[in-house]
C-alpha cells in the first residue's frame, strides 16, 4: 500500500528502538501523561481527527451551484435578454436559475447532514491512562478520541477500535483486525518487542508491535503508547494528496456537458440565422433581435436544471427514508443508474467475515464426525482454560458446528461428547505459535485424578501439527504419509478453505504444567476445513444485479482459492482468477481487455484495485466500487460512483458519493433502480422538451420566411415556455416502466440528438399543418385581426401538442399503455385548459391574441388526432434504448 511519506515516517519512527527508548523520545511512561502536559501537546499537535474535507456551508454551496453548463447557458441568455430590454424573459430566467440552485444546494446539504448523523453513531471514545499531577497515581478514564496526543497510554480490550497509532507496551493474546488497512479478513497477532525490534522495513504494517488507527481488537488485551495522531497516522497517510491523479468527470458531467454543448451550437447557429433571414427577406432590422432571443430561449430546455435537481432530489429523499441509503452528491444518483460494472470487496460484502465449517475428514479423505468432536474438545477447553476474553473465530465456528451437527453430506451424525472430558491445562496459540493444545481427562471422581490418563488434543496449522505426528489410524506415519497428508491439506487450501489439522496423544496423568515440548508423538486424527460464511442476502442480490444488467467483479486481498470458492457458493462463476502480481505485469490497455472478461481479482493491493477500476472506466464502462477500508480508498476515488457503508473508516466515507446503512447489496440494488428511475424521468423531460422546442423553432423559422409578420411575438413565446416548463416539472414524479429498470440508463447526447431530430421534424409538420388550418379558418379576417388570431391559434396548438407529447413520450416503449401518474394528468390537463382559454380570457388582448372561429377548433382536433396517431406509431417503432 502506498502511504504518504509523513505517515510512514511517523509510524516507523515509533517502531525504531526499544520500548524504553520510544517512551523517552515521547516524554511519556507506562503511567501516562500528566493532564497539563497533555493539554499543551493538544495545542501543539492538534486534534486527533482526519484531515478530510469539511462539509461546505449552505451559502458556499449556493454560490457554487450555477457552474453547470445548462445554468451557464441560461445565465448568458438572461444577460442577452436584459441587454435588449426583454425584461420579462430576463426575470423568468433569473427565477429558474435561482430555483434550480436552491433545490440542488438544499438536497446536497441535507445529504451531508445525514452522513454526519451516521458518523455520530460510531464509537468516539478511548480508554486512556493519565495523571492529574506528576505525583498522583495514574487514573483510567474514557476520553474523546479527538483529544488523544502523542505520549498518551491507551488501554485496549476486545471490540475496541484502535484510536491512534500505538507502540505496544503490554499484550495478552492480543489479535487485531486490520482489514481497513490491508483488506485481509484474518486477525493479526500482536506482541511487545522484547528488545530492539527487528527490521520491518519502511512498511509500517511489517512491525507486529505496532497497532494502527482504524483497526479493531478481536481478542486479548493490551496497552500502548500513542506515537502518531491526526494527519500523522498511517490511516490518514492513505489520503489522496495534492498533485495526485485528479478525479475524472463523472458520467453525469460528461452527459450534461455533451448535451449542453450541442444546444449551445444550435443556439449560436439559429439566433443569427433568424436575424439574417429577417434582414434579407423581410427588410427587418434590430427589431427582430428580441424575437431571435426568444427563439434561442425557446430552443433551450430552461427547466432542465430544475427538473434534474427535482428528479434526483426526490429519488435521494426516497432512499434516505429510514437512513438506508444516503446520496451525498445528487448527480451520483444518475451515475448509479448508469452503472454496468460493480466492483466489490469480498469480506463483509459477499461474506459475513466469519468462518463456518465446510468439512471434516480423516487421514484417508473420508468424512468422520470424530475429527470435529476432537477439534471441538480442543476449542472448548482452550477457550475456558486460557481465559481468552473473546474466542478465536475459528474455534467459535468449530463449536457452533459441534453444537448443530456437521454439514450435510460431510459428517452425517451429530457431534456429542465434549461433556465427557474435563479440562486440565491449555497451551493457546500466540505470536509465532500456530497451534493450540488442550489437556483433558475423562469426567469422573476427582479423587482418582492421579490414576487417570490425560489426553493432549492438538489443533492448528497442518504443517506444524504433522511435524509432531508419529502415527495415523494406528499405523506409523513416515515421511511419505506426512507428504501425502500435507498434499491433501494443500489441495483443500487451494479450494479456498482454511485448513486445521487435529491430532491427539495419551499420557500418564501428572501435576507439573504442560509445555510445548509435550506436543510430540501424536496420533493424527484428521482435518477440519472452514470457509467464509456467505452473507444471507448476497446470492439473491447478485442474481438481481445480473438481471438488472450489472456485472459484479470481486476485488479482494484474500487467497485466490478463497475468493473463487465464495463466488461459486453464491452462484457467481469465478472463471480465471487474476492476482495482483499479474496486474503489475500488464500495461493499461492490456489490463482493460483482461478486466472486461475477468470476474475475480485476488491478492490485490490498494493500487491494484484502483488500476482495475480505472481500466474498466477507460474501456467505456460506468463503474461503481463498494469498499469500507483505507485499502479501498484509491479505488473509491477512481470509480464513477464511490460507495461506502456507514461503518467504514471516516476517510473512505468522506470520499464516497453514496453511503449505505450496511454492506448489503440488496440496498445497493434498490439504489441503482432508484437512479435509473430518476434518469428515466430526466431523459423523458429532455426528449419531450427538446423535440417540441426543435419542432417549434423549425416552424418559427419557416413561418418567419413565409409570413409578412412575426409568427409569434416574444411575449407569447415567453408565456408559452413558462406554461410548458411549469407543466414539465411533473415529469420528476413519473414512474418509468419496468423495462427501464432492467439495464443501465445513461444520458447519451448522440442518441438524444437522433431522437429529437426525428420527433422534432414530426412536431414541425404538425405546426405547418396548423398554419394551413389557420390560413383556411382565418381567410375572412382583416390584416390586424388575422395576425392576432394567427398568434392565438398557434399558441393554442402548441400547448395542446405539447400536452400530447408529454403523455406519449414520457418514458419506456409502452408509456401510453401504463397508468399516468396524478401529477402528469394534472399538468397536461392544465396545459390544455390554458391553451384553449387564455386567448378567450382578459389576458388575450394584452398578449395580442383574439378569440378564434369555431371552424378552427374542429380542424385543429383533426390535426391533433392525426399527429397523435403518427406520434404513437413512431414511438412504437422506436426501440427502447439503454441511453437517450
Coordinates of C-alpha atoms in Angstrom, one line a residue, residues 13-298:
X13 CA 9.9 6.1 14.0
X14 CA 7.6 4.7 16.6
X15 CA 8.8 1.2 15.7
X16 CA 12.5 2.0 16.0
X17 CA 14.4 1.3 19.2
X18 CA 13.4 -0.4 22.4
X19 CA 10.3 0.3 24.3
X20 CA 12.2 2.4 26.8
X21 CA 13.8 4.5 24.0
X22 CA 10.4 5.1 22.4
X23 CA 8.9 6.2 25.7
X24 CA 11.8 8.5 26.4
X25 CA 11.6 10.1 22.9
X26 CA 7.9 10.7 23.5
X27 CA 8.4 12.1 27.1
X28 CA 6.0 9.5 28.5
X29 CA 5.9 6.4 30.6
X30 CA 3.7 3.4 31.5
X31 CA 1.7 5.6 34.0
X32 CA 0.7 8.0 31.2
X33 CA 0.9 11.7 30.7
X34 CA 0.2 14.5 33.2
X35 CA -3.0 16.3 32.3
X36 CA -1.2 19.7 32.0
X37 CA 1.3 18.2 29.6
X38 CA -1.4 16.5 27.5
X39 CA -3.2 19.9 27.1
X40 CA 0.0 21.5 25.9
X41 CA 0.5 18.7 23.4
X42 CA -3.0 19.0 22.1
X43 CA -2.4 22.7 21.3
X44 CA 0.9 21.8 19.6
X45 CA -0.2 18.7 17.6
X46 CA -3.8 19.5 17.1
X47 CA -6.9 17.3 17.5
X48 CA -6.7 13.6 16.6
X49 CA -9.0 13.9 13.5
X50 CA -8.8 13.1 9.9
X51 CA -7.6 15.8 7.5
X52 CA -10.6 15.1 5.3
X53 CA -12.7 17.7 3.7
X54 CA -15.1 19.7 5.8
X55 CA -18.7 19.9 4.5
X56 CA -19.3 23.2 2.7
X57 CA -21.7 25.6 4.3
X58 CA -25.1 26.2 2.7
X59 CA -24.2 29.7 1.3
X60 CA -21.0 28.4 -0.2
X61 CA -22.8 25.6 -1.9
X62 CA -25.4 28.0 -3.3
X63 CA -22.6 30.2 -4.7
X64 CA -21.0 27.3 -6.4
X65 CA -24.2 25.7 -7.8
X66 CA -24.6 27.8 -11.0
X67 CA -21.4 26.3 -12.5
X68 CA -23.1 23.5 -14.5
X69 CA -23.4 24.1 -18.3
X70 CA -27.1 24.4 -18.6
X71 CA -27.3 27.0 -15.8
X72 CA -24.5 28.9 -17.6
X73 CA -26.4 28.9 -20.9
X74 CA -29.5 30.3 -19.1
X75 CA -27.4 33.0 -17.4
X76 CA -26.0 34.1 -20.8
X77 CA -29.4 34.1 -22.4
X78 CA -30.7 36.1 -19.4
X79 CA -27.9 38.7 -19.8
X80 CA -28.7 39.0 -23.6
X81 CA -32.4 39.4 -22.8
X82 CA -31.6 42.2 -20.3
X83 CA -29.3 43.8 -22.8
X84 CA -32.2 44.1 -25.4
X85 CA -34.6 45.2 -22.7
X86 CA -36.6 41.9 -22.7
X87 CA -37.0 42.2 -19.0
X88 CA -39.8 39.6 -18.8
X89 CA -37.6 36.9 -20.3
X90 CA -34.6 38.0 -18.1
X91 CA -36.7 37.9 -14.9
X92 CA -38.1 34.4 -15.7
X93 CA -34.6 33.1 -16.5
X94 CA -33.3 34.5 -13.2
X95 CA -36.1 32.8 -11.3
X96 CA -35.4 29.5 -13.0
X97 CA -31.7 29.6 -12.2
X98 CA -32.4 30.6 -8.5
X99 CA -35.0 27.8 -8.0
X100 CA -32.6 25.2 -9.5
X101 CA -29.7 26.3 -7.4
X102 CA -31.7 26.4 -4.2
X103 CA -33.1 22.9 -4.8
X104 CA -29.6 21.4 -5.6
X105 CA -28.0 23.1 -2.6
X106 CA -30.7 22.0 -0.2
X107 CA -30.5 18.4 -1.4
X108 CA -26.8 18.1 -1.1
X109 CA -26.7 20.0 2.2
X110 CA -29.3 17.6 3.6
X111 CA -27.3 14.6 2.4
X112 CA -24.2 15.9 4.2
X113 CA -26.1 16.3 7.4
X114 CA -27.4 12.7 7.1
X115 CA -23.9 11.4 6.5
X116 CA -22.8 13.3 9.6
X117 CA -25.6 11.8 11.6
X118 CA -24.4 8.3 10.5
X119 CA -20.8 9.2 11.6
X120 CA -22.1 10.1 15.1
X121 CA -23.3 6.6 15.5
X122 CA -19.7 5.3 15.6
X123 CA -17.5 5.0 18.7
X124 CA -15.8 8.2 19.6
X125 CA -14.0 7.5 22.9
X126 CA -10.9 5.6 24.1
X127 CA -9.7 4.3 27.4
X128 CA -6.7 6.4 28.5
X129 CA -4.3 6.3 31.4
X130 CA -3.4 9.8 32.7
X131 CA -2.3 11.5 35.9
X132 CA -3.8 14.7 37.4
X133 CA -0.3 15.8 38.6
X134 CA 3.2 14.3 38.4
X135 CA 3.0 12.9 41.9
X136 CA -0.5 11.5 41.5
X137 CA -1.2 7.8 40.8
X138 CA -2.5 7.1 37.2
X139 CA -6.2 7.2 36.6
X140 CA -8.0 5.3 33.9
X141 CA -10.9 7.2 32.2
X142 CA -12.8 7.5 28.9
X143 CA -11.6 10.3 26.7
X144 CA -12.9 11.6 23.4
X145 CA -10.7 10.2 20.6
X146 CA -10.0 13.6 19.2
X147 CA -8.3 14.6 22.5
X148 CA -5.6 12.0 22.2
X149 CA -2.0 13.2 21.9
X150 CA 1.4 11.5 21.3
X151 CA 2.6 10.0 24.5
X152 CA -0.9 9.0 25.8
X153 CA -1.2 5.5 27.1
X154 CA -4.2 3.7 25.7
X155 CA -5.8 0.5 27.0
X156 CA -7.2 -2.0 24.5
X157 CA -9.9 -4.6 25.1
X158 CA -12.0 -6.8 22.8
X159 CA -14.2 -4.8 20.5
X160 CA -12.2 -1.6 20.8
X161 CA -11.3 0.4 17.7
X162 CA -7.7 1.5 17.9
X163 CA -7.9 5.3 18.2
X164 CA -4.4 6.3 17.1
X165 CA -1.1 4.7 16.0
X166 CA 0.3 2.8 19.1
X167 CA 3.6 1.2 20.1
X168 CA 2.5 -1.7 22.3
X169 CA 3.7 -1.8 25.9
X170 CA 1.8 -4.9 27.1
X171 CA -0.2 -7.6 25.4
X172 CA -2.2 -10.7 26.5
X173 CA -3.0 -12.9 23.5
X174 CA -3.8 -9.7 21.5
X175 CA -5.1 -10.1 18.0
X176 CA -6.5 -7.2 15.8
X177 CA -8.5 -7.0 12.6
X178 CA -6.6 -4.8 10.1
X179 CA -8.9 -5.3 7.1
X180 CA -9.5 -1.5 7.0
X181 CA -5.7 -1.2 6.2
X182 CA -4.8 -4.4 4.3
X183 CA -8.1 -6.0 3.2
X184 CA -7.1 -9.3 4.9
X185 CA -10.0 -10.8 6.8
X186 CA -7.9 -12.9 9.2
X187 CA -7.0 -11.3 12.6
X188 CA -3.3 -10.5 13.1
X189 CA -1.4 -11.4 16.2
X190 CA 0.3 -8.5 18.1
X191 CA 3.2 -8.7 20.6
X192 CA 5.6 -6.5 22.5
X193 CA 9.1 -6.1 21.2
X194 CA 11.3 -7.8 23.8
X195 CA 14.5 -5.9 23.0
X196 CA 15.4 -3.9 19.9
X197 CA 12.8 -4.8 17.2
X198 CA 13.9 -6.5 14.0
X199 CA 13.9 -4.6 10.8
X200 CA 10.4 -4.4 9.5
X201 CA 11.3 -2.2 6.6
X202 CA 9.7 1.0 5.6
X203 CA 6.2 -0.6 5.5
X204 CA 4.6 0.2 8.9
X205 CA 2.4 -2.9 8.7
X206 CA 5.6 -5.1 8.8
X207 CA 6.0 -4.3 12.6
X208 CA 3.9 -6.6 14.8
X209 CA 4.5 -4.4 17.9
X210 CA 2.5 -1.5 16.3
X211 CA -1.2 -1.1 16.3
X212 CA -2.8 1.3 13.8
X213 CA -5.7 3.7 13.9
X214 CA -8.8 2.1 12.4
X215 CA -8.0 -1.5 13.2
X216 CA -10.2 -3.3 15.8
X217 CA -9.3 -5.6 18.7
X218 CA -10.6 -9.1 18.1
X219 CA -9.3 -10.9 21.2
X220 CA -7.0 -10.4 24.1
X221 CA -6.0 -7.1 25.7
X222 CA -3.1 -4.7 25.8
X223 CA -1.8 -1.2 26.3
X224 CA 0.2 1.0 24.0
X225 CA 1.7 4.5 23.8
X226 CA 0.4 6.8 21.1
X227 CA 3.1 7.5 18.6
X228 CA 1.1 9.4 15.9
X229 CA -2.3 11.2 15.7
X230 CA -4.3 13.1 13.2
X231 CA -2.6 13.5 9.8
X232 CA 0.5 11.6 11.1
X233 CA -1.3 8.3 11.3
X234 CA -0.9 5.5 8.8
X235 CA -4.6 5.7 8.2
X236 CA -4.5 9.3 7.3
X237 CA -1.4 8.7 5.3
X238 CA -3.5 6.9 2.7
X239 CA -5.4 10.1 1.9
X240 CA -5.0 11.3 -1.7
X241 CA -2.5 14.1 -1.7
X242 CA -2.4 17.3 -3.7
X243 CA -0.8 16.8 -7.1
X244 CA -2.2 13.3 -7.3
X245 CA -4.3 11.9 -10.1
X246 CA -7.4 14.2 -10.5
X247 CA -10.8 12.5 -10.4
X248 CA -12.1 12.4 -14.0
X249 CA -15.5 13.8 -14.8
X250 CA -18.5 11.7 -13.8
X251 CA -20.9 10.1 -16.4
X252 CA -23.4 12.8 -15.4
X253 CA -21.0 15.6 -16.0
X254 CA -19.9 14.1 -19.4
X255 CA -23.5 13.6 -20.5
X256 CA -24.7 17.0 -19.4
X257 CA -21.7 18.7 -20.9
X258 CA -22.3 16.9 -24.2
X259 CA -26.0 17.9 -24.3
X260 CA -25.2 21.4 -23.3
X261 CA -22.6 22.0 -26.0
X262 CA -24.9 20.5 -28.6
X263 CA -27.6 23.1 -27.6
X264 CA -25.1 25.9 -27.5
X265 CA -24.0 25.1 -31.0
X266 CA -27.6 25.1 -32.2
X267 CA -28.4 28.3 -30.4
X268 CA -25.3 30.0 -31.9
X269 CA -26.4 28.9 -35.3
X270 CA -30.2 29.6 -35.1
X271 CA -30.2 33.0 -33.4
X272 CA -28.0 34.7 -36.1
X273 CA -29.9 32.8 -38.8
X274 CA -33.2 34.5 -37.6
X275 CA -31.6 37.9 -37.8
X276 CA -30.1 37.4 -41.2
X277 CA -33.2 35.8 -42.7
X278 CA -35.3 38.7 -41.4
X279 CA -33.0 41.3 -42.7
X280 CA -32.6 39.8 -46.2
X281 CA -36.1 38.5 -46.9
X282 CA -38.3 41.0 -45.0
X283 CA -36.1 44.0 -44.5
X284 CA -36.3 43.8 -40.8
X285 CA -33.5 45.2 -38.7
X286 CA -32.7 45.1 -35.0
X287 CA -36.5 44.8 -34.2
X288 CA -36.0 41.1 -34.9
X289 CA -33.4 40.8 -32.1
X290 CA -36.0 40.2 -29.3
X291 CA -37.6 37.5 -31.4
X292 CA -34.2 35.9 -32.1
X293 CA -33.5 35.9 -28.3
X294 CA -37.0 34.4 -27.7
X295 CA -36.2 31.7 -30.3
X296 CA -32.9 30.9 -28.6
X297 CA -34.7 30.7 -25.2
X298 CA -37.4 28.5 -26.8

